[in-house]
Amino acid sequence: MARVFVYGTLKKGQPNYHSMTDRTHGTAKFQGRGLTVEKYPLVIAGKYNIPFLLNTPGTGHRVAGEIYCVDDQMLQFLDEFEDCPNMYQRTPMRIEILEWEGTSSAPEERPAVNSILECDVYSTTTYQPEWINLPYYANYDSFGKHGLLYNEEDSG
Ligand code: PCA
């Protein structure tokens, strides 16, 4: 089991959320929402408009996302899906809990609001240097007013 924080196309309502609910990939249990403790640049880059959290803490925004408890099979699927470790690297990051729905642990073990949990995040250090000059987002939405719709036709 692993705890994964997703901030991009894997969130609810976003173009790859269906991958999280496809039981042939394993299981992903929604646990809650959170915010990175550190600031990071979250950009939308390349011709497919893919979101990337650039692993350069200290610039950008505290990024919003969702926390899932995933089994080994789903973790392996996600690693392949995210082309990890080439395009993204799965890295532990500190996440502040904003909302917790997870019921898998005993009540006294559930993290309190504003507490901090370590979660795996698909971020990248192997990005094109000019991406650092793109606009930074705090809360990714493929359908946002930036108009940079994720290009799911060609990206997978
Ligand atoms: N998928 C992963 C990383 C970026 C993306 O689109 C996620 O949602 O966290």
Short mmCIF file of N, CA and C and ligand atoms in Angstrom, two decimals:
data_model
loop_
_atom_site.label_atom_id
_atom_site.label_comp_id
_atom_site.label_asym_id
_atom_site.label_seq_id
_atom_site.Cartn_x
_atom_site.Cartn_y
_atom_site.Cartn_z
N MET A 1 0.84 -1.21 0.00
CA MET A 1 0.00 0.00 0.00
C MET A 1 0.87 1.25 0.00
N ALA A 2 0.43 2.25 -0.72
CA ALA A 2 1.16 3.52 -0.74
C ALA A 2 0.14 4.66 -0.69
N ARG A 3 0.61 5.80 -0.21
CA ARG A 3 -0.24 6.99 -0.17
C ARG A 3 0.26 7.91 -1.27
N VAL A 4 -0.65 8.23 -2.21
CA VAL A 4 -0.26 9.03 -3.37
C VAL A 4 -1.10 10.31 -3.38
N PHE A 5 -0.41 11.42 -3.62
CA PHE A 5 -1.08 12.73 -3.76
C PHE A 5 -1.10 13.05 -5.24
N VAL A 6 -2.30 13.23 -5.82
CA VAL A 6 -2.42 13.57 -7.25
C VAL A 6 -2.90 15.02 -7.38
N TYR A 7 -2.30 15.73 -8.31
CA TYR A 7 -2.56 17.16 -8.47
C TYR A 7 -2.98 17.52 -9.89
N GLY A 8 -2.99 16.52 -10.80
CA GLY A 8 -3.19 16.83 -12.22
C GLY A 8 -4.37 16.11 -12.81
N THR A 9 -4.11 15.42 -13.92
CA THR A 9 -5.19 14.79 -14.69
C THR A 9 -5.81 13.59 -13.96
N LEU A 10 -5.18 13.14 -12.87
CA LEU A 10 -5.73 11.99 -12.13
C LEU A 10 -6.77 12.39 -11.08
N LYS A 11 -6.97 13.69 -10.87
CA LYS A 11 -7.96 14.14 -9.86
C LYS A 11 -9.37 13.86 -10.35
N LYS A 12 -10.28 13.84 -9.42
CA LYS A 12 -11.71 13.71 -9.75
C LYS A 12 -12.10 14.80 -10.75
N GLY A 13 -12.86 14.41 -11.77
CA GLY A 13 -13.35 15.38 -12.76
C GLY A 13 -12.34 15.72 -13.84
N GLN A 14 -11.12 15.15 -13.74
CA GLN A 14 -10.08 15.46 -14.72
C GLN A 14 -9.91 14.29 -15.70
N PRO A 15 -9.22 14.53 -16.83
CA PRO A 15 -9.26 13.57 -17.95
C PRO A 15 -8.75 12.15 -17.67
N ASN A 16 -7.91 11.93 -16.67
CA ASN A 16 -7.43 10.57 -16.42
C ASN A 16 -7.95 9.97 -15.13
N TYR A 17 -8.95 10.61 -14.53
CA TYR A 17 -9.50 10.06 -13.28
C TYR A 17 -9.99 8.63 -13.46
N HIS A 18 -10.53 8.32 -14.65
CA HIS A 18 -11.04 6.97 -14.91
C HIS A 18 -9.98 5.89 -14.68
N SER A 19 -8.71 6.26 -14.83
CA SER A 19 -7.63 5.28 -14.57
C SER A 19 -7.58 4.87 -13.11
N MET A 20 -8.00 5.78 -12.22
CA MET A 20 -7.96 5.51 -10.78
C MET A 20 -9.10 4.58 -10.36
N THR A 21 -10.16 4.55 -11.13
CA THR A 21 -11.34 3.77 -10.75
C THR A 21 -11.43 2.47 -11.53
N ASP A 22 -10.51 2.25 -12.47
CA ASP A 22 -10.50 1.04 -13.27
C ASP A 22 -9.90 -0.10 -12.44
N ARG A 23 -10.75 -1.04 -12.01
CA ARG A 23 -10.32 -2.09 -11.09
C ARG A 23 -9.33 -3.06 -11.72
N THR A 24 -9.24 -3.06 -13.06
CA THR A 24 -8.23 -3.92 -13.68
C THR A 24 -6.82 -3.38 -13.42
N HIS A 25 -6.72 -2.12 -12.96
CA HIS A 25 -5.42 -1.53 -12.62
C HIS A 25 -5.06 -1.75 -11.14
N GLY A 26 -6.00 -2.29 -10.36
CA GLY A 26 -5.81 -2.40 -8.92
C GLY A 26 -6.80 -1.51 -8.21
N THR A 27 -6.46 -1.07 -7.00
CA THR A 27 -7.41 -0.22 -6.27
C THR A 27 -6.75 1.08 -5.80
N ALA A 28 -7.56 2.13 -5.85
CA ALA A 28 -7.15 3.44 -5.32
C ALA A 28 -8.31 3.93 -4.48
N LYS A 29 -8.06 4.13 -3.20
CA LYS A 29 -9.13 4.60 -2.30
C LYS A 29 -8.92 6.06 -1.98
N PHE A 30 -9.92 6.89 -2.30
CA PHE A 30 -9.85 8.32 -1.99
C PHE A 30 -9.79 8.50 -0.48
N GLN A 31 -8.85 9.32 -0.01
CA GLN A 31 -8.68 9.54 1.42
C GLN A 31 -9.01 10.96 1.83
N GLY A 32 -8.75 11.90 0.94
CA GLY A 32 -9.02 13.28 1.30
C GLY A 32 -8.31 14.25 0.39
N ARG A 33 -8.35 15.52 0.81
CA ARG A 33 -7.71 16.57 0.00
C ARG A 33 -6.62 17.24 0.81
N GLY A 34 -5.66 17.80 0.08
CA GLY A 34 -4.56 18.45 0.77
C GLY A 34 -3.87 19.47 -0.10
N LEU A 35 -2.78 19.97 0.47
CA LEU A 35 -2.03 21.07 -0.11
C LEU A 35 -0.56 20.78 0.16
N THR A 36 0.30 20.95 -0.84
CA THR A 36 1.73 20.74 -0.57
C THR A 36 2.16 21.74 0.51
N VAL A 37 3.01 21.29 1.41
CA VAL A 37 3.52 22.19 2.46
C VAL A 37 4.41 23.25 1.82
N GLU A 38 5.26 22.79 0.88
CA GLU A 38 6.15 23.72 0.16
C GLU A 38 5.42 24.30 -1.06
N LYS A 39 5.97 25.39 -1.56
CA LYS A 39 5.51 25.92 -2.84
C LYS A 39 6.26 25.21 -3.96
N TYR A 40 5.55 24.95 -5.06
CA TYR A 40 6.18 24.37 -6.26
C TYR A 40 5.61 25.05 -7.49
N PRO A 41 6.42 25.13 -8.58
CA PRO A 41 5.84 25.57 -9.85
C PRO A 41 5.04 24.41 -10.46
N LEU A 42 3.75 24.60 -10.65
CA LEU A 42 2.91 23.64 -11.38
C LEU A 42 2.60 24.29 -12.73
N VAL A 43 3.11 23.68 -13.80
CA VAL A 43 2.97 24.27 -15.14
C VAL A 43 2.18 23.31 -16.03
N ILE A 44 1.68 23.84 -17.13
CA ILE A 44 1.05 23.02 -18.17
C ILE A 44 1.95 23.17 -19.39
N ALA A 45 2.52 22.03 -19.84
CA ALA A 45 3.62 22.13 -20.81
C ALA A 45 3.48 21.16 -21.97
N GLY A 46 4.20 21.50 -23.04
CA GLY A 46 4.30 20.62 -24.20
C GLY A 46 3.07 20.70 -25.08
N LYS A 47 3.15 20.03 -26.21
CA LYS A 47 2.03 20.16 -27.17
C LYS A 47 0.79 19.41 -26.70
N TYR A 48 0.94 18.54 -25.69
CA TYR A 48 -0.23 17.83 -25.18
C TYR A 48 -0.84 18.48 -23.94
N ASN A 49 -0.29 19.63 -23.55
CA ASN A 49 -0.81 20.36 -22.38
C ASN A 49 -0.87 19.48 -21.13
N ILE A 50 0.27 18.93 -20.80
CA ILE A 50 0.37 18.03 -19.65
C ILE A 50 0.79 18.82 -18.41
N PRO A 51 0.11 18.59 -17.27
CA PRO A 51 0.53 19.28 -16.04
C PRO A 51 1.77 18.62 -15.43
N PHE A 52 2.69 19.45 -15.00
CA PHE A 52 3.93 18.98 -14.35
C PHE A 52 4.18 19.81 -13.09
N LEU A 53 4.40 19.12 -11.99
CA LEU A 53 4.89 19.77 -10.77
C LEU A 53 6.42 19.73 -10.85
N LEU A 54 7.04 20.88 -11.05
CA LEU A 54 8.49 20.93 -11.16
C LEU A 54 9.07 20.84 -9.75
N ASN A 55 9.99 19.91 -9.57
CA ASN A 55 10.49 19.65 -8.21
C ASN A 55 11.59 20.64 -7.82
N THR A 56 11.17 21.89 -7.74
CA THR A 56 12.06 22.97 -7.29
C THR A 56 11.31 23.74 -6.20
N PRO A 57 11.31 23.17 -4.98
CA PRO A 57 10.52 23.78 -3.90
C PRO A 57 10.93 25.22 -3.63
N GLY A 58 9.95 26.03 -3.25
CA GLY A 58 10.24 27.42 -2.86
C GLY A 58 9.69 28.45 -3.82
N THR A 59 9.42 28.05 -5.07
CA THR A 59 8.77 28.98 -6.00
C THR A 59 7.44 28.42 -6.43
N GLY A 60 6.52 29.31 -6.82
CA GLY A 60 5.21 28.88 -7.26
C GLY A 60 4.21 28.96 -6.12
N HIS A 61 3.32 27.99 -6.09
CA HIS A 61 2.21 28.00 -5.13
C HIS A 61 2.22 26.72 -4.31
N ARG A 62 1.54 26.77 -3.20
CA ARG A 62 1.20 25.53 -2.51
C ARG A 62 0.11 24.89 -3.38
N VAL A 63 0.35 23.66 -3.81
CA VAL A 63 -0.49 23.04 -4.84
C VAL A 63 -1.54 22.15 -4.20
N ALA A 64 -2.76 22.24 -4.71
CA ALA A 64 -3.89 21.47 -4.19
C ALA A 64 -4.00 20.13 -4.90
N GLY A 65 -4.43 19.12 -4.16
CA GLY A 65 -4.62 17.81 -4.78
C GLY A 65 -5.40 16.87 -3.88
N GLU A 66 -5.45 15.61 -4.32
CA GLU A 66 -6.23 14.57 -3.65
C GLU A 66 -5.31 13.44 -3.21
N ILE A 67 -5.62 12.85 -2.06
CA ILE A 67 -4.80 11.79 -1.50
C ILE A 67 -5.54 10.46 -1.66
N TYR A 68 -4.81 9.48 -2.18
CA TYR A 68 -5.37 8.14 -2.39
C TYR A 68 -4.46 7.11 -1.74
N CYS A 69 -5.10 6.07 -1.23
CA CYS A 69 -4.38 4.91 -0.75
C CYS A 69 -4.42 3.89 -1.89
N VAL A 70 -3.30 3.54 -2.44
CA VAL A 70 -3.27 2.66 -3.62
C VAL A 70 -2.55 1.36 -3.29
N ASP A 71 -3.01 0.25 -3.90
CA ASP A 71 -2.31 -1.02 -3.69
C ASP A 71 -1.13 -1.12 -4.66
N ASP A 72 -0.34 -2.19 -4.49
CA ASP A 72 0.89 -2.32 -5.29
C ASP A 72 0.61 -2.38 -6.79
N GLN A 73 -0.50 -3.04 -7.14
CA GLN A 73 -0.83 -3.17 -8.56
C GLN A 73 -1.14 -1.80 -9.18
N MET A 74 -1.92 -1.00 -8.46
CA MET A 74 -2.25 0.35 -8.95
C MET A 74 -1.00 1.23 -8.99
N LEU A 75 -0.14 1.08 -7.99
CA LEU A 75 1.08 1.88 -7.96
C LEU A 75 1.95 1.57 -9.18
N GLN A 76 2.02 0.29 -9.51
CA GLN A 76 2.81 -0.12 -10.68
C GLN A 76 2.17 0.41 -11.96
N PHE A 77 0.83 0.35 -12.02
CA PHE A 77 0.14 0.91 -13.18
C PHE A 77 0.45 2.41 -13.31
N LEU A 78 0.34 3.13 -12.20
CA LEU A 78 0.55 4.59 -12.25
C LEU A 78 1.99 4.92 -12.64
N ASP A 79 2.94 4.15 -12.12
CA ASP A 79 4.35 4.39 -12.50
C ASP A 79 4.52 4.27 -14.01
N GLU A 80 3.90 3.26 -14.59
CA GLU A 80 4.03 3.08 -16.05
C GLU A 80 3.27 4.16 -16.79
N PHE A 81 2.07 4.46 -16.31
CA PHE A 81 1.22 5.46 -16.95
C PHE A 81 1.90 6.83 -16.96
N GLU A 82 2.60 7.16 -15.89
CA GLU A 82 3.26 8.46 -15.76
C GLU A 82 4.70 8.42 -16.30
N ASP A 83 5.07 7.32 -16.92
CA ASP A 83 6.42 7.16 -17.48
C ASP A 83 7.48 7.51 -16.43
N CYS A 84 7.29 6.90 -15.27
CA CYS A 84 8.19 7.10 -14.14
C CYS A 84 9.27 6.03 -14.22
N PRO A 85 10.53 6.34 -14.14
CA PRO A 85 11.13 7.61 -13.69
C PRO A 85 11.63 8.53 -14.82
N ASN A 86 11.18 8.36 -16.05
CA ASN A 86 11.69 9.22 -17.13
C ASN A 86 11.05 10.59 -17.13
N MET A 87 9.72 10.60 -17.34
CA MET A 87 9.02 11.88 -17.47
C MET A 87 8.74 12.50 -16.09
N TYR A 88 8.28 11.66 -15.18
CA TYR A 88 8.04 12.07 -13.79
C TYR A 88 8.87 11.15 -12.88
N GLN A 89 9.12 11.62 -11.70
CA GLN A 89 9.69 10.78 -10.66
C GLN A 89 8.70 10.78 -9.49
N ARG A 90 8.51 9.60 -8.91
CA ARG A 90 7.61 9.51 -7.75
C ARG A 90 8.42 9.81 -6.51
N THR A 91 8.08 10.94 -5.88
CA THR A 91 8.91 11.50 -4.82
C THR A 91 8.05 11.75 -3.58
N PRO A 92 8.54 11.41 -2.38
CA PRO A 92 7.76 11.73 -1.18
C PRO A 92 7.78 13.24 -0.91
N MET A 93 6.59 13.77 -0.64
CA MET A 93 6.47 15.19 -0.32
C MET A 93 5.55 15.35 0.87
N ARG A 94 5.73 16.46 1.57
CA ARG A 94 4.89 16.75 2.74
C ARG A 94 3.60 17.44 2.29
N ILE A 95 2.47 16.86 2.72
CA ILE A 95 1.15 17.35 2.32
C ILE A 95 0.36 17.73 3.57
N GLU A 96 -0.19 18.93 3.58
CA GLU A 96 -1.06 19.35 4.68
C GLU A 96 -2.49 18.90 4.40
N ILE A 97 -3.08 18.23 5.35
CA ILE A 97 -4.44 17.71 5.19
C ILE A 97 -5.46 18.85 5.33
N LEU A 98 -6.36 18.94 4.35
CA LEU A 98 -7.42 19.95 4.42
C LEU A 98 -8.76 19.30 4.78
N GLU A 99 -8.89 18.05 4.37
CA GLU A 99 -10.19 17.37 4.48
C GLU A 99 -9.88 15.88 4.46
N TRP A 100 -10.44 15.10 5.34
CA TRP A 100 -10.15 13.66 5.37
C TRP A 100 -11.43 12.87 5.36
N GLU A 101 -11.51 11.92 4.42
CA GLU A 101 -12.70 11.06 4.31
C GLU A 101 -12.36 9.61 4.52
N GLY A 102 -11.08 9.31 4.56
CA GLY A 102 -10.65 7.92 4.62
C GLY A 102 -11.20 7.23 5.86
N THR A 103 -11.70 6.03 5.68
CA THR A 103 -12.31 5.30 6.79
C THR A 103 -11.56 4.01 7.05
N SER A 104 -10.41 3.85 6.36
CA SER A 104 -9.70 2.57 6.46
C SER A 104 -8.98 2.40 7.79
N SER A 105 -8.68 3.50 8.46
CA SER A 105 -7.99 3.36 9.74
C SER A 105 -8.94 3.70 10.89
N ALA A 106 -8.55 3.28 12.08
CA ALA A 106 -9.34 3.56 13.27
C ALA A 106 -9.43 5.07 13.48
N PRO A 107 -10.55 5.56 14.06
CA PRO A 107 -10.76 7.01 14.19
C PRO A 107 -9.57 7.72 14.81
N GLU A 108 -8.96 7.09 15.84
CA GLU A 108 -7.84 7.77 16.52
C GLU A 108 -6.58 7.82 15.66
N GLU A 109 -6.59 7.07 14.53
CA GLU A 109 -5.43 7.09 13.64
C GLU A 109 -5.62 8.02 12.45
N ARG A 110 -6.81 8.57 12.32
CA ARG A 110 -7.07 9.44 11.16
C ARG A 110 -6.37 10.78 11.36
N PRO A 111 -5.73 11.25 10.32
CA PRO A 111 -5.02 12.52 10.47
C PRO A 111 -5.99 13.68 10.68
N ALA A 112 -5.62 14.58 11.54
CA ALA A 112 -6.44 15.75 11.80
C ALA A 112 -6.26 16.76 10.67
N VAL A 113 -7.28 17.61 10.50
CA VAL A 113 -7.17 18.73 9.57
C VAL A 113 -5.97 19.57 9.99
N ASN A 114 -5.20 20.01 9.00
CA ASN A 114 -3.98 20.81 9.19
C ASN A 114 -2.77 20.00 9.64
N SER A 115 -2.94 18.70 9.83
CA SER A 115 -1.76 17.90 10.13
C SER A 115 -1.03 17.59 8.82
N ILE A 116 0.18 17.08 8.94
CA ILE A 116 1.02 16.88 7.75
C ILE A 116 1.33 15.41 7.57
N LEU A 117 1.14 14.94 6.34
CA LEU A 117 1.39 13.54 5.98
C LEU A 117 2.38 13.50 4.84
N GLU A 118 3.21 12.48 4.82
CA GLU A 118 4.09 12.30 3.67
C GLU A 118 3.37 11.45 2.63
N CYS A 119 3.35 11.93 1.39
CA CYS A 119 2.69 11.22 0.29
C CYS A 119 3.64 11.18 -0.90
N ASP A 120 3.47 10.15 -1.75
CA ASP A 120 4.22 10.10 -3.01
C ASP A 120 3.55 11.01 -4.03
N VAL A 121 4.37 11.73 -4.78
CA VAL A 121 3.86 12.68 -5.78
C VAL A 121 4.64 12.47 -7.07
N TYR A 122 3.93 12.50 -8.21
CA TYR A 122 4.61 12.42 -9.50
C TYR A 122 5.04 13.84 -9.90
N SER A 123 6.27 14.17 -9.53
CA SER A 123 6.84 15.48 -9.86
C SER A 123 8.00 15.22 -10.81
N THR A 124 8.65 16.29 -11.26
CA THR A 124 9.75 16.07 -12.19
C THR A 124 10.93 17.01 -11.96
N THR A 125 12.12 16.42 -12.13
CA THR A 125 13.34 17.23 -12.21
C THR A 125 13.92 17.16 -13.62
N THR A 126 13.31 16.31 -14.47
CA THR A 126 13.84 16.07 -15.82
C THR A 126 13.03 16.85 -16.85
N TYR A 127 12.72 18.10 -16.54
CA TYR A 127 11.88 18.92 -17.41
C TYR A 127 12.75 19.84 -18.28
N GLN A 128 12.10 20.38 -19.29
CA GLN A 128 12.83 21.31 -20.16
C GLN A 128 12.99 22.64 -19.42
N PRO A 129 14.21 23.17 -19.38
CA PRO A 129 14.51 24.35 -18.55
C PRO A 129 13.57 25.53 -18.79
N GLU A 130 13.10 25.71 -20.03
CA GLU A 130 12.24 26.87 -20.31
C GLU A 130 10.85 26.74 -19.67
N TRP A 131 10.49 25.55 -19.21
CA TRP A 131 9.17 25.37 -18.57
C TRP A 131 9.05 26.21 -17.30
N ILE A 132 10.17 26.53 -16.69
CA ILE A 132 10.16 27.32 -15.46
C ILE A 132 9.57 28.72 -15.72
N ASN A 133 9.55 29.14 -16.98
CA ASN A 133 9.01 30.46 -17.34
C ASN A 133 7.52 30.43 -17.69
N LEU A 134 6.90 29.26 -17.65
CA LEU A 134 5.46 29.16 -17.94
C LEU A 134 4.66 29.67 -16.74
N PRO A 135 3.37 29.98 -16.94
CA PRO A 135 2.53 30.36 -15.78
C PRO A 135 2.41 29.22 -14.78
N TYR A 136 2.31 29.59 -13.51
CA TYR A 136 2.19 28.61 -12.43
C TYR A 136 0.75 28.58 -11.92
N TYR A 137 0.27 27.39 -11.62
CA TYR A 137 -1.10 27.21 -11.12
C TYR A 137 -1.07 26.65 -9.71
N ALA A 138 -2.10 26.96 -8.95
CA ALA A 138 -2.21 26.43 -7.58
C ALA A 138 -3.12 25.21 -7.55
N ASN A 139 -4.02 25.15 -8.51
CA ASN A 139 -5.03 24.09 -8.51
C ASN A 139 -5.33 23.74 -9.97
N TYR A 140 -4.76 22.67 -10.46
CA TYR A 140 -4.88 22.30 -11.87
C TYR A 140 -6.32 21.99 -12.24
N ASP A 141 -6.73 22.53 -13.41
CA ASP A 141 -8.01 22.16 -14.00
C ASP A 141 -7.83 22.17 -15.51
N SER A 142 -7.92 21.00 -16.11
CA SER A 142 -7.75 20.89 -17.56
C SER A 142 -8.73 21.81 -18.30
N PHE A 143 -9.89 22.03 -17.67
CA PHE A 143 -10.95 22.78 -18.33
C PHE A 143 -10.97 24.25 -17.90
N GLY A 144 -9.89 24.71 -17.30
CA GLY A 144 -9.81 26.07 -16.77
C GLY A 144 -9.74 27.14 -17.85
N LYS A 145 -9.76 28.39 -17.38
CA LYS A 145 -9.84 29.51 -18.33
C LYS A 145 -8.55 29.74 -19.10
N HIS A 146 -7.46 29.05 -18.71
CA HIS A 146 -6.22 29.12 -19.49
C HIS A 146 -6.41 28.55 -20.90
N GLY A 147 -7.44 27.70 -21.10
CA GLY A 147 -7.72 27.16 -22.43
C GLY A 147 -6.78 26.04 -22.87
N LEU A 148 -5.93 25.55 -21.95
CA LEU A 148 -4.94 24.52 -22.30
C LEU A 148 -5.49 23.13 -21.99
N LEU A 149 -6.51 22.75 -22.73
CA LEU A 149 -7.17 21.48 -22.54
C LEU A 149 -6.16 20.33 -22.72
N TYR A 150 -6.16 19.42 -21.78
CA TYR A 150 -5.27 18.24 -21.88
C TYR A 150 -5.60 17.48 -23.15
N ASN A 151 -4.54 17.15 -23.90
CA ASN A 151 -4.75 16.50 -25.19
C ASN A 151 -4.67 14.98 -25.03
N GLU A 152 -5.80 14.39 -24.64
CA GLU A 152 -5.77 12.96 -24.32
C GLU A 152 -5.70 12.09 -25.57
N GLU A 153 -6.09 12.61 -26.71
CA GLU A 153 -6.04 11.83 -27.96
C GLU A 153 -4.64 11.32 -28.23
N ASP A 154 -3.67 12.21 -28.11
CA ASP A 154 -2.32 11.92 -28.58
C ASP A 154 -1.33 11.62 -27.46
N SER A 155 -1.72 11.87 -26.21
CA SER A 155 -0.72 11.85 -25.16
C SER A 155 -0.43 10.45 -24.64
N GLY A 156 -1.32 9.50 -24.88
CA GLY A 156 -1.07 8.21 -24.30
C GLY A 156 -0.75 7.19 -25.39
N1 PCA B 1 -0.99 12.99 -13.50
C1 PCA B 1 -0.37 12.98 -12.22
C2 PCA B 1 0.82 13.82 -12.39
C3 PCA B 1 0.41 14.81 -13.39
C4 PCA B 1 -0.74 14.18 -14.08
O1 PCA B 1 -1.41 14.63 -14.96
C5 PCA B 1 -1.32 13.58 -11.22
O2 PCA B 1 -2.50 13.85 -11.52
O3 PCA B 1 -0.88 13.82 -10.09
#
